[in-house]
Structures are given as structure tokens and as C-alpha cells.
Amino acid sequence: MKFIKMHGAGNDYVYVDCFSQPVPENLPELARDISHRHFGVGADGLILVRPSEVADARMQMFNADGSESEMCGNGIRCVAKLVHDHGIAVKDRLKIESGAGVLDLQLSVGQDGKVDRVTVDMGAPILNAPDIPTTLAPSGPVINVPFMVTLPTNHHLGNAKMTVEATCVSMGNPHCVIFVDRATDELVLELGPLIENDARFPRRVNVEFVEIISPTEVRQRTWERGSGETWACGTGASAVCVAGVLTGKTERRILNHLLGGDLILDWDAETEHVMMTGPATEVFQGEWGMS
Ligand SMILES: N[C@H](CCC[C@H](N)C(=O)O)C(=O)O
């Protein structure tokens, strides 16, 4: 099976062009095996680029643990680059079908004629608690809701319980945004998985730890549902943009610094849609499963 390794701001996936080869079988198992950082190619997950009845292509995304997600922001920028650069649809505006609906993308082409940056209309955020889904509220938005986590005994973070303030947003996939003074390893790597798997998120959740630099600039670390800490998360950055406005901490347009690069987010007041702009990079191509 031929694959293309790509990343969006360091959020790296293995991409399979299913226009030119059949859809692989046992996708969750393949996602786990191919994502393994030592025994596989190494990636945050697997993304299939498939024909679509209603768009230029369809994106199907799996996390490193084999779970399927509705949407992937960094991933959809790379899907657009693959569709353009590999001749599937050579246009500077593309429609890509995802679990969050058919999204519109505007492609920027570099000197080499290949896509280097993409602006994605991520659609409108979903804020109603049951639709995120979370039980942190019976209905309506979840904004700065105190969220107590019980820590395992003798935990680095000290006492047995810790309370953070959660602002929850879905971009087709669920996000729990937490604004902190410093996004430390303890918070990201130890509190992250506890929140990811908390029963108050029936479909688990992606967790963003956000430092406010100014009303127009933030720094984000991400503990992703099904993949652990990633170097960037596009749907997460979109959720952070919305949460910043809902909590009064940021303006509608922000620059977000993630471990692997920067994203520009703009929650348009007219359309209520979040616009995300960022890089898309092809690293190498390979063949999987050569016996
Ligand atoms: N990295 C992706 C998000 C993957 C979300 C996935 N971890 C989930 O289960 O929702 C992004 O750039 O939006």
C-alpha cells in the first residue's frame, strides 16, 4: 500500500490516496500499526483521501489508537494539498467532505507550484452541551464551568482533587478548553488523559491547555483524544478561538502558537464560521506492508 507522510504545523499523519488504490481493510488496526512511533511509520494517525459524491474528495480520519474522528483541521489542509499536488483536482478552491460536513478550502500555491498554505472554513462551532457531547451542563453553552478531577493518590499535582475551568466547544469533534497561566507537562501529560477519559465526556474529548499572551495571541498545548499530546490541533485551535471570545479573553481573530507551528483563527461575527489558516507539508512517500 502506497502512503504519503504529511503534517500540518507538526500534526503528522499517514495519508492514503484512495483514488489510485483500493481502500485498505481493518482500518482501526492499520491506524494503530502504521502510527506506532517505533514499530510503524510513526504518526498521530491515519487519513484516507477517498472519492466523494458531493465534494472533490472525502477525508476519513483515524487516531493513533484506531478510533475514528469526525474532523481533523490540520489533516484537511493536507488533504487539500494532496488532492491538488497529486493531480486529483487542480483547483485553488476545493470542497472536502468530512464528518463535520462539506467544508470549503482556499489553497495558496508556492513558487514550486505546490500548495504551501490553506484557509479552511471550519463551519460554525457547536456549543449546546448535549451536542458536544458533555454532561457538564444539562443544556446550553459550557463556559468557564468548574470541573473537578480526582487525581490518583501521591500525584505530582499535589492534593487528591484539582479543579479547572472548562469551556467546551465542538467543531464536529469534542473539545475541552482550559485557560492556564502555564501549560506545564504535569497539566498536559497527566491531567490531559484524565479529562480525555472522564465520564462527563461520553465520547471522550480533546483537551486544550491555553496561555493568553494578549487578546490577539495565545499559546496552545493539546492532549488529543486517541493520540496523546500532538504538536498541533486545528479543530482544537478553532475551539480555542471560540472559547477565547466566549470567555472574554481574546478577540475574534487570534494568532495561535502551537508546538509545531502557528495557526491564524478568525471567528467571523457575520457567518458565525471559524476560518483557520495554516501550513500543509509533504515530507515523504513510502510503501507499507512490503513483505
Ligand atoms: N489533530 C486534529 C484533531 C484530531 C481530533 C481527534 N484526536 C479526535 O478524536 O477528535 C486536528 O488538527 O483538528
mmCIF file of C-alpha atoms and ligand atoms in Angstrom:
data_model
loop_
_atom_site.group_PDB
_atom_site.id
_atom_site.type_symbol
_atom_site.label_atom_id
_atom_site.label_comp_id
_atom_site.label_asym_id
_atom_site.label_seq_id
_atom_site.Cartn_x
_atom_site.Cartn_y
_atom_site.Cartn_z
ATOM 1 C CA MET A 1 0.000 0.000 0.000
ATOM 2 C CA LYS A 2 1.489 3.357 -1.056
ATOM 3 C CA PHE A 3 1.285 6.177 1.501
ATOM 4 C CA ILE A 4 2.234 9.853 1.757
ATOM 5 C CA LYS A 5 3.547 11.257 5.050
ATOM 6 C CA MET A 6 2.393 14.834 5.643
ATOM 7 C CA HIS A 7 1.993 17.265 8.535
ATOM 8 C CA GLY A 8 0.134 20.448 9.344
ATOM 9 C CA ALA A 9 2.160 22.507 11.861
ATOM 10 C CA GLY A 10 3.748 19.313 13.166
ATOM 11 C CA ASN A 11 0.494 17.326 13.485
ATOM 12 C CA ASP A 12 1.581 14.434 11.333
ATOM 13 C CA TYR A 13 -0.487 11.735 9.666
ATOM 14 C CA VAL A 14 -0.027 8.917 7.174
ATOM 15 C CA TYR A 15 -2.195 9.672 4.118
ATOM 16 C CA VAL A 16 -3.520 7.054 1.697
ATOM 17 C CA ASP A 17 -4.718 8.226 -1.736
ATOM 18 C CA CYS A 18 -7.751 6.012 -2.321
ATOM 19 C CA PHE A 19 -8.358 7.479 -5.778
ATOM 20 C CA SER A 20 -5.400 5.464 -7.085
ATOM 21 C CA GLN A 21 -5.573 2.369 -4.877
ATOM 22 C CA PRO A 22 -8.286 0.413 -3.033
ATOM 23 C CA VAL A 23 -9.431 1.364 0.469
ATOM 24 C CA PRO A 24 -7.383 -0.770 2.891
ATOM 25 C CA GLU A 25 -9.122 -3.249 5.197
ATOM 26 C CA ASN A 26 -9.169 -3.318 9.015
ATOM 27 C CA LEU A 27 -8.712 0.450 9.228
ATOM 28 C CA PRO A 28 -8.548 0.787 13.050
ATOM 29 C CA GLU A 29 -5.862 -1.925 13.191
ATOM 30 C CA LEU A 30 -3.963 -0.330 10.277
ATOM 31 C CA ALA A 31 -4.152 3.085 12.008
ATOM 32 C CA ARG A 32 -2.698 1.640 15.211
ATOM 33 C CA ASP A 33 0.077 -0.278 13.429
ATOM 34 C CA ILE A 34 1.130 2.438 10.960
ATOM 35 C CA SER A 35 1.024 5.216 13.600
ATOM 36 C CA HIS A 36 3.346 3.416 16.022
ATOM 37 C CA ARG A 37 6.401 5.638 16.518
ATOM 38 C CA HIS A 38 8.791 2.647 16.713
ATOM 39 C CA PHE A 39 7.182 -0.344 15.034
ATOM 40 C CA GLY A 40 5.357 1.576 12.292
ATOM 41 C CA VAL A 41 5.808 4.675 10.141
ATOM 42 C CA GLY A 42 5.104 6.897 13.158
ATOM 43 C CA ALA A 43 2.233 9.399 13.094
ATOM 44 C CA ASP A 44 -0.628 10.954 15.051
ATOM 45 C CA GLY A 45 -2.950 8.788 12.959
ATOM 46 C CA LEU A 46 -4.109 7.647 9.513
ATOM 47 C CA ILE A 47 -6.105 9.697 6.978
ATOM 48 C CA LEU A 48 -7.762 8.246 3.879
ATOM 49 C CA VAL A 49 -8.406 10.532 0.898
ATOM 50 C CA ARG A 50 -11.450 8.987 -0.777
ATOM 51 C CA PRO A 51 -13.717 9.808 -3.731
ATOM 52 C CA SER A 52 -16.900 11.690 -2.778
ATOM 53 C CA GLU A 53 -20.341 12.044 -4.352
ATOM 54 C CA VAL A 54 -20.714 15.600 -3.034
ATOM 55 C CA ALA A 55 -17.218 17.089 -2.938
ATOM 56 C CA ASP A 56 -13.801 16.967 -4.601
ATOM 57 C CA ALA A 57 -12.735 14.340 -2.036
ATOM 58 C CA ARG A 58 -13.755 12.811 1.296
ATOM 59 C CA MET A 59 -11.475 12.745 4.354
ATOM 60 C CA GLN A 60 -11.701 9.739 6.714
ATOM 61 C CA MET A 61 -9.523 10.140 9.810
ATOM 62 C CA PHE A 62 -8.320 7.691 12.474
ATOM 63 C CA ASN A 63 -6.388 8.495 15.646
ATOM 64 C CA ALA A 64 -3.264 6.588 16.659
ATOM 65 C CA ASP A 65 -5.369 4.348 18.938
ATOM 66 C CA GLY A 66 -7.538 3.321 15.982
ATOM 67 C CA SER A 67 -10.572 5.402 16.981
ATOM 68 C CA GLU A 68 -12.226 7.357 14.150
ATOM 69 C CA SER A 69 -12.782 11.106 14.478
ATOM 70 C CA GLU A 70 -15.382 13.282 12.782
ATOM 71 C CA MET A 71 -12.963 16.020 11.781
ATOM 72 C CA CYS A 72 -9.279 16.975 11.594
ATOM 73 C CA GLY A 73 -8.262 20.577 10.931
ATOM 74 C CA ASN A 74 -4.547 20.124 10.208
ATOM 75 C CA GLY A 75 -5.457 16.976 8.328
ATOM 76 C CA ILE A 76 -7.958 18.591 5.981
ATOM 77 C CA ARG A 77 -5.368 21.191 4.918
ATOM 78 C CA CYS A 78 -3.007 18.338 3.962
ATOM 79 C CA VAL A 79 -5.854 16.511 2.189
ATOM 80 C CA ALA A 80 -6.371 19.635 0.054
ATOM 81 C CA LYS A 81 -2.641 19.787 -0.708
ATOM 82 C CA LEU A 82 -2.594 16.093 -1.680
ATOM 83 C CA VAL A 83 -5.687 16.469 -3.898
ATOM 84 C CA HIS A 84 -4.127 19.473 -5.685
ATOM 85 C CA ASP A 85 -0.455 18.452 -5.881
ATOM 86 C CA HIS A 86 -1.167 14.852 -6.918
ATOM 87 C CA GLY A 87 -3.476 15.948 -9.726
ATOM 88 C CA ILE A 88 -6.797 14.679 -8.353
ATOM 89 C CA ALA A 89 -8.369 18.154 -8.625
ATOM 90 C CA VAL A 90 -6.049 21.002 -9.615
ATOM 91 C CA LYS A 91 -8.061 23.997 -8.368
ATOM 92 C CA ASP A 92 -7.333 26.733 -5.829
ATOM 93 C CA ARG A 93 -10.712 26.294 -4.147
ATOM 94 C CA LEU A 94 -11.736 22.793 -3.047
ATOM 95 C CA LYS A 95 -14.664 21.202 -1.238
ATOM 96 C CA ILE A 96 -13.755 18.349 1.096
ATOM 97 C CA GLU A 97 -16.364 16.094 2.714
ATOM 98 C CA SER A 98 -15.779 15.394 6.410
ATOM 99 C CA GLY A 99 -17.673 14.256 9.491
ATOM 100 C CA ALA A 100 -18.413 17.946 10.102
ATOM 101 C CA GLY A 101 -19.993 18.336 6.640
ATOM 102 C CA VAL A 102 -18.596 19.551 3.298
ATOM 103 C CA LEU A 103 -16.027 22.255 4.029
ATOM 104 C CA ASP A 104 -14.695 24.985 1.707
ATOM 105 C CA LEU A 105 -10.930 25.415 1.383
ATOM 106 C CA GLN A 106 -8.847 28.146 -0.283
ATOM 107 C CA LEU A 107 -5.379 26.961 -1.364
ATOM 108 C CA SER A 108 -2.189 29.074 -1.634
ATOM 109 C CA VAL A 109 0.405 27.758 -4.092
ATOM 110 C CA GLY A 110 4.134 28.402 -3.606
ATOM 111 C CA GLN A 111 6.885 29.096 -6.154
ATOM 112 C CA ASP A 112 7.185 25.360 -6.885
ATOM 113 C CA GLY A 113 3.533 25.194 -7.945
ATOM 114 C CA LYS A 114 2.657 23.157 -4.873
ATOM 115 C CA VAL A 115 0.269 24.084 -2.067
ATOM 116 C CA ASP A 116 2.016 25.507 0.998
ATOM 117 C CA ARG A 117 -0.809 27.156 2.976
ATOM 118 C CA VAL A 118 -4.565 26.610 3.157
ATOM 119 C CA THR A 119 -7.504 28.551 4.612
ATOM 120 C CA VAL A 120 -10.343 26.326 5.803
ATOM 121 C CA ASP A 121 -13.893 27.422 6.529
ATOM 122 C CA MET A 122 -14.325 25.171 9.591
ATOM 123 C CA GLY A 123 -18.036 25.943 9.847
ATOM 124 C CA ALA A 124 -19.876 27.110 12.950
ATOM 125 C CA PRO A 125 -18.980 25.800 16.421
ATOM 126 C CA ILE A 126 -21.453 23.620 18.290
ATOM 127 C CA LEU A 127 -21.966 24.981 21.810
ATOM 128 C CA ASN A 128 -25.005 23.167 23.204
ATOM 129 C CA ALA A 129 -23.693 20.802 25.918
ATOM 130 C CA PRO A 130 -25.613 17.653 24.882
ATOM 131 C CA ASP A 131 -24.373 18.073 21.283
ATOM 132 C CA ILE A 132 -20.709 18.420 22.191
ATOM 133 C CA PRO A 133 -21.345 15.985 23.978
ATOM 134 C CA THR A 134 -20.762 16.700 27.662
ATOM 135 C CA THR A 135 -22.809 16.340 30.836
ATOM 136 C CA LEU A 136 -21.126 19.411 32.385
ATOM 137 C CA ALA A 137 -24.426 21.206 31.749
ATOM 138 C CA PRO A 138 -27.950 19.883 31.030
ATOM 139 C CA SER A 139 -28.184 22.183 28.001
ATOM 140 C CA GLY A 140 -26.787 25.449 26.660
ATOM 141 C CA PRO A 141 -23.153 26.514 26.476
ATOM 142 C CA VAL A 142 -20.384 25.363 28.851
ATOM 143 C CA ILE A 143 -18.303 28.478 29.619
ATOM 144 C CA ASN A 144 -15.766 28.541 32.472
ATOM 145 C CA VAL A 145 -17.595 25.752 34.296
ATOM 146 C CA PRO A 146 -15.631 24.460 37.318
ATOM 147 C CA PHE A 147 -14.514 20.892 36.614
ATOM 148 C CA MET A 148 -13.113 18.856 39.497
ATOM 149 C CA VAL A 149 -10.785 15.986 38.652
ATOM 150 C CA THR A 150 -9.869 13.333 41.195
ATOM 151 C CA LEU A 151 -6.150 12.682 40.957
ATOM 152 C CA PRO A 152 -4.666 9.250 41.639
ATOM 153 C CA THR A 153 -3.010 9.123 45.071
ATOM 154 C CA ASN A 154 0.501 10.626 45.513
ATOM 155 C CA HIS A 155 0.036 12.509 42.232
ATOM 156 C CA HIS A 156 2.670 15.098 41.251
ATOM 157 C CA LEU A 157 -0.008 17.781 41.218
ATOM 158 C CA GLY A 158 -0.437 17.523 44.956
ATOM 159 C CA ASN A 159 -3.759 17.110 46.666
ATOM 160 C CA ALA A 160 -6.184 14.415 45.597
ATOM 161 C CA LYS A 161 -8.548 16.778 43.815
ATOM 162 C CA MET A 162 -7.950 19.534 41.290
ATOM 163 C CA THR A 163 -10.453 21.990 39.873
ATOM 164 C CA VAL A 164 -10.031 23.622 36.488
ATOM 165 C CA GLU A 165 -12.437 25.809 34.493
ATOM 166 C CA ALA A 166 -13.744 24.139 31.339
ATOM 167 C CA THR A 167 -15.122 25.809 28.221
ATOM 168 C CA CYS A 168 -16.444 23.194 25.806
ATOM 169 C CA VAL A 169 -16.784 23.522 22.011
ATOM 170 C CA SER A 170 -17.408 21.033 19.218
ATOM 171 C CA MET A 171 -16.033 21.598 15.709
ATOM 172 C CA GLY A 172 -17.584 18.317 14.693
ATOM 173 C CA ASN A 173 -15.323 16.704 17.303
ATOM 174 C CA PRO A 174 -15.409 17.482 21.032
ATOM 175 C CA HIS A 175 -13.007 19.903 22.770
ATOM 176 C CA CYS A 176 -12.471 20.969 26.378
ATOM 177 C CA VAL A 177 -10.560 24.287 26.511
ATOM 178 C CA ILE A 178 -8.744 25.217 29.735
ATOM 179 C CA PHE A 179 -7.005 28.596 30.124
ATOM 180 C CA VAL A 180 -3.920 28.346 32.347
ATOM 181 C CA ASP A 181 -1.021 30.565 33.450
ATOM 182 C CA ARG A 182 1.467 27.952 32.179
ATOM 183 C CA ALA A 183 0.730 24.803 30.153
ATOM 184 C CA THR A 184 3.094 22.562 32.129
ATOM 185 C CA ASP A 185 3.942 18.906 31.432
ATOM 186 C CA GLU A 186 2.023 17.922 34.578
ATOM 187 C CA LEU A 187 -1.140 19.581 33.285
ATOM 188 C CA VAL A 188 -0.859 18.387 29.673
ATOM 189 C CA LEU A 189 0.556 14.899 30.197
ATOM 190 C CA GLU A 190 -1.142 13.975 33.487
ATOM 191 C CA LEU A 191 -4.369 15.976 33.679
ATOM 192 C CA GLY A 192 -4.924 15.688 29.910
ATOM 193 C CA PRO A 193 -5.567 11.922 29.834
ATOM 194 C CA LEU A 194 -7.735 12.088 32.966
ATOM 195 C CA ILE A 195 -10.013 14.648 31.282
ATOM 196 C CA GLU A 196 -9.865 12.826 27.893
ATOM 197 C CA ASN A 197 -11.387 9.745 29.515
ATOM 198 C CA ASP A 198 -13.679 11.444 32.080
ATOM 199 C CA ALA A 199 -17.248 10.119 32.167
ATOM 200 C CA ARG A 200 -18.561 13.671 31.760
ATOM 201 C CA PHE A 201 -17.477 13.350 28.106
ATOM 202 C CA PRO A 202 -19.484 10.399 26.762
ATOM 203 C CA ARG A 203 -17.432 10.250 23.524
ATOM 204 C CA ARG A 204 -14.163 11.209 25.287
ATOM 205 C CA VAL A 205 -12.686 14.641 24.486
ATOM 206 C CA ASN A 206 -9.709 16.568 23.071
ATOM 207 C CA VAL A 207 -8.170 18.854 25.721
ATOM 208 C CA GLU A 208 -6.505 22.231 25.017
ATOM 209 C CA PHE A 209 -4.333 24.000 27.626
ATOM 210 C CA VAL A 210 -4.048 27.665 26.606
ATOM 211 C CA GLU A 211 -1.785 30.520 27.743
ATOM 212 C CA ILE A 212 -3.067 34.018 26.894
ATOM 213 C CA ILE A 213 -0.211 36.167 25.548
ATOM 214 C CA SER A 214 -2.508 39.029 24.549
ATOM 215 C CA PRO A 215 -6.132 39.461 23.367
ATOM 216 C CA THR A 216 -4.883 38.560 19.866
ATOM 217 C CA GLU A 217 -2.203 35.943 20.617
ATOM 218 C CA VAL A 218 -2.198 32.644 22.518
ATOM 219 C CA ARG A 219 -0.012 29.581 23.049
ATOM 220 C CA GLN A 220 -1.667 26.153 22.997
ATOM 221 C CA ARG A 221 -0.649 22.646 24.024
ATOM 222 C CA THR A 222 -3.029 19.815 23.173
ATOM 223 C CA TRP A 223 -3.813 16.406 24.654
ATOM 224 C CA GLU A 224 -5.766 14.727 21.852
ATOM 225 C CA ARG A 225 -8.494 12.108 22.173
ATOM 226 C CA GLY A 226 -6.958 8.885 20.921
ATOM 227 C CA SER A 227 -3.495 10.269 20.101
ATOM 228 C CA GLY A 228 -1.997 11.869 23.220
ATOM 229 C CA GLU A 229 -0.079 15.147 23.006
ATOM 230 C CA THR A 230 0.181 16.377 19.425
ATOM 231 C CA TRP A 231 2.295 19.249 18.132
ATOM 232 C CA ALA A 232 -0.767 20.998 16.774
ATOM 233 C CA CYS A 233 -4.540 20.545 16.579
ATOM 234 C CA GLY A 234 -6.528 22.538 14.033
ATOM 235 C CA THR A 235 -10.000 21.784 15.349
ATOM 236 C CA GLY A 236 -8.587 22.438 18.820
ATOM 237 C CA ALA A 237 -7.172 25.804 17.770
ATOM 238 C CA SER A 238 -10.574 26.649 16.280
ATOM 239 C CA ALA A 239 -12.265 25.678 19.558
ATOM 240 C CA VAL A 240 -9.734 27.841 21.445
ATOM 241 C CA CYS A 241 -10.605 30.835 19.234
ATOM 242 C CA VAL A 242 -14.309 30.391 20.072
ATOM 243 C CA ALA A 243 -13.634 29.797 23.783
ATOM 244 C CA GLY A 244 -11.441 32.909 23.934
ATOM 245 C CA VAL A 245 -14.319 35.040 22.676
ATOM 246 C CA LEU A 246 -16.947 33.329 24.868
ATOM 247 C CA THR A 247 -14.829 33.912 27.993
ATOM 248 C CA GLY A 248 -13.918 37.474 27.003
ATOM 249 C CA LYS A 249 -10.192 36.626 26.954
ATOM 250 C CA THR A 250 -9.442 37.145 23.262
ATOM 251 C CA GLU A 251 -10.689 38.958 20.207
ATOM 252 C CA ARG A 252 -12.338 37.085 17.322
ATOM 253 C CA ARG A 253 -9.053 36.906 15.317
ATOM 254 C CA ILE A 254 -6.037 35.346 17.032
ATOM 255 C CA LEU A 255 -2.550 34.071 16.265
ATOM 256 C CA ASN A 256 -2.117 30.688 17.941
ATOM 257 C CA HIS A 257 1.396 29.376 18.659
ATOM 258 C CA LEU A 258 1.431 25.555 18.829
ATOM 259 C CA LEU A 259 4.454 23.340 19.402
ATOM 260 C CA GLY A 260 4.845 22.615 15.679
ATOM 261 C CA GLY A 261 3.922 25.977 14.169
ATOM 262 C CA ASP A 262 1.415 28.834 14.049
ATOM 263 C CA LEU A 263 -2.226 28.948 13.004
ATOM 264 C CA ILE A 264 -4.395 32.010 12.370
ATOM 265 C CA LEU A 265 -8.004 31.729 13.532
ATOM 266 C CA ASP A 266 -10.892 34.096 12.922
ATOM 267 C CA TRP A 267 -14.399 33.501 14.308
ATOM 268 C CA ASP A 268 -16.397 35.556 11.828
ATOM 269 C CA ALA A 269 -19.158 37.534 13.566
ATOM 270 C CA GLU A 270 -21.387 37.578 10.454
ATOM 271 C CA THR A 271 -21.292 33.947 9.356
ATOM 272 C CA GLU A 272 -20.501 32.510 12.806
ATOM 273 C CA HIS A 273 -17.979 30.319 10.940
ATOM 274 C CA VAL A 274 -14.395 29.820 12.144
ATOM 275 C CA MET A 275 -11.768 30.452 9.446
ATOM 276 C CA MET A 276 -8.433 28.651 10.026
ATOM 277 C CA THR A 277 -5.248 29.387 8.044
ATOM 278 C CA GLY A 278 -2.074 27.330 8.303
ATOM 279 C CA PRO A 279 0.658 25.344 6.562
ATOM 280 C CA ALA A 280 0.479 21.951 4.843
ATOM 281 C CA THR A 281 3.671 19.995 4.192
ATOM 282 C CA GLU A 282 4.517 16.747 2.363
ATOM 283 C CA VAL A 283 7.525 15.007 3.935
ATOM 284 C CA PHE A 284 7.981 11.696 2.076
ATOM 285 C CA GLN A 285 6.234 8.864 0.248
ATOM 286 C CA GLY A 286 6.571 5.188 1.025
ATOM 287 C CA GLU A 287 5.166 1.728 0.704
ATOM 288 C CA TRP A 288 3.589 -0.137 3.632
ATOM 289 C CA GLY A 289 3.419 -3.858 4.082
ATOM 290 C CA MET A 290 6.125 -4.801 1.631
ATOM 291 C CA SER A 291 6.774 -8.389 2.601
HETATM 292 N N1 LIG B 1 -5.389 16.777 15.075
HETATM 293 C C1 LIG B 1 -6.708 17.058 14.574
HETATM 294 C C2 LIG B 1 -7.780 16.757 15.558
HETATM 295 C C3 LIG B 1 -7.937 15.329 15.701
HETATM 296 C C4 LIG B 1 -9.022 15.119 16.669
HETATM 297 C C5 LIG B 1 -9.038 13.701 17.149
HETATM 298 N N2 LIG B 1 -7.993 13.490 18.118
HETATM 299 C C6 LIG B 1 -10.385 13.424 17.756
HETATM 300 O O1 LIG B 1 -10.544 12.326 18.237
HETATM 301 O O2 LIG B 1 -11.257 14.317 17.691
HETATM 302 C C7 LIG B 1 -6.877 18.490 14.130
HETATM 303 O O3 LIG B 1 -5.897 19.072 13.655
HETATM 304 O O4 LIG B 1 -8.009 19.009 14.218
#
